[in-house]
Structures are given as structure tokens and as C-alpha cells.
């Protein structure tokens, strides 16, 4: 979810995954999906998302 501005790292998807959602083991079955919004630009970071069953 972070790419350096150097050496076209974002376009080559060479970056660090430094943004996380943390859940307990007991809550894990409620996590249905997690994803990175790579298409959102304007920063060296991009948002991450999670879908939960409630």
C-alpha cells in the first residue's frame, strides 16, 4: 500500500504493504475480503479496504 516515487516503483508494483487491518482469531471468520485500492493515486500510499460480515 506504499510505493516509493523513485524508479517507477508504483507502475512496477514494487512497494511495501505497510497498512493493515488487525483482527482477533475469533473475529477472523467475519472477514470476507481485504484489498488494496491500487487505482487511487495522488500519494505514495493508497487506501486499503475490508469487507466484514456483520
mmCIF file of C-alpha atoms in Angstrom:
data_model
loop_
_atom_site.group_PDB
_atom_site.id
_atom_site.type_symbol
_atom_site.label_atom_id
_atom_site.label_comp_id
_atom_site.label_asym_id
_atom_site.label_seq_id
_atom_site.Cartn_x
_atom_site.Cartn_y
_atom_site.Cartn_z
ATOM 1 C CA UNK A 1 0.000 0.000 0.000
ATOM 2 C CA UNK A 2 3.084 2.239 -0.285
ATOM 3 C CA UNK A 3 5.411 2.750 -3.239
ATOM 4 C CA UNK A 4 8.495 4.874 -3.491
ATOM 5 C CA UNK A 5 8.338 7.701 -6.017
ATOM 6 C CA UNK A 6 11.754 6.567 -7.253
ATOM 7 C CA UNK A 7 12.378 4.260 -10.208
ATOM 8 C CA UNK A 8 8.687 3.988 -11.185
ATOM 9 C CA UNK A 9 8.106 1.615 -8.272
ATOM 10 C CA UNK A 10 4.319 2.010 -8.332
ATOM 11 C CA UNK A 11 3.935 1.170 -12.017
ATOM 12 C CA UNK A 12 6.033 -1.956 -11.411
ATOM 13 C CA UNK A 13 4.136 -2.756 -8.168
ATOM 14 C CA UNK A 14 7.351 -2.846 -6.167
ATOM 15 C CA UNK A 15 6.444 -1.452 -2.791
ATOM 16 C CA UNK A 16 5.757 -2.205 0.819
ATOM 17 C CA UNK A 17 2.494 -3.396 2.333
ATOM 18 C CA UNK A 18 2.521 -1.258 5.451
ATOM 19 C CA UNK A 19 -1.188 -0.580 6.026
ATOM 20 C CA UNK A 20 -3.058 -3.376 7.766
ATOM 21 C CA UNK A 21 -6.308 -4.407 9.377
ATOM 22 C CA UNK A 22 -5.744 -6.469 12.507
ATOM 23 C CA UNK A 23 -8.454 -8.770 13.856
ATOM 24 C CA UNK A 24 -8.554 -11.382 16.574
ATOM 25 C CA UNK A 25 -8.695 -15.081 15.708
ATOM 26 C CA UNK A 26 -12.282 -15.215 16.929
ATOM 27 C CA UNK A 27 -13.258 -12.350 14.576
ATOM 28 C CA UNK A 28 -11.405 -13.750 11.544
ATOM 29 C CA UNK A 29 -14.399 -15.759 10.195
ATOM 30 C CA UNK A 30 -16.269 -12.445 9.784
ATOM 31 C CA UNK A 31 -13.624 -11.120 7.369
ATOM 32 C CA UNK A 32 -14.947 -11.753 3.866
ATOM 33 C CA UNK A 33 -12.371 -9.843 1.801
ATOM 34 C CA UNK A 34 -9.480 -7.408 2.089
ATOM 35 C CA UNK A 35 -7.984 -5.403 -0.749
ATOM 36 C CA UNK A 36 -5.770 -2.531 -1.855
ATOM 37 C CA UNK A 37 -7.215 0.310 -3.964
ATOM 38 C CA UNK A 38 -4.200 0.493 -6.287
ATOM 39 C CA UNK A 39 -6.065 2.644 -8.821
ATOM 40 C CA UNK A 40 -6.387 5.573 -6.390
ATOM 41 C CA UNK A 41 -3.425 7.881 -6.913
ATOM 42 C CA UNK A 42 -2.287 11.239 -5.584
ATOM 43 C CA UNK A 43 0.021 9.989 -2.860
ATOM 44 C CA UNK A 44 2.770 7.459 -2.319
ATOM 45 C CA UNK A 45 0.168 5.480 -0.317
ATOM 46 C CA UNK A 46 -3.200 4.127 -1.379
ATOM 47 C CA UNK A 47 -6.225 3.156 0.704
ATOM 48 C CA UNK A 48 -6.897 -0.369 1.846
ATOM 49 C CA UNK A 49 -10.339 -1.873 2.363
ATOM 50 C CA UNK A 50 -12.003 -4.709 4.204
ATOM 51 C CA UNK A 51 -15.420 -6.347 3.938
ATOM 52 C CA UNK A 52 -16.866 -7.734 7.156
ATOM 53 C CA UNK A 53 -19.895 -9.878 7.798
ATOM 54 C CA UNK A 54 -21.946 -8.163 10.490
#
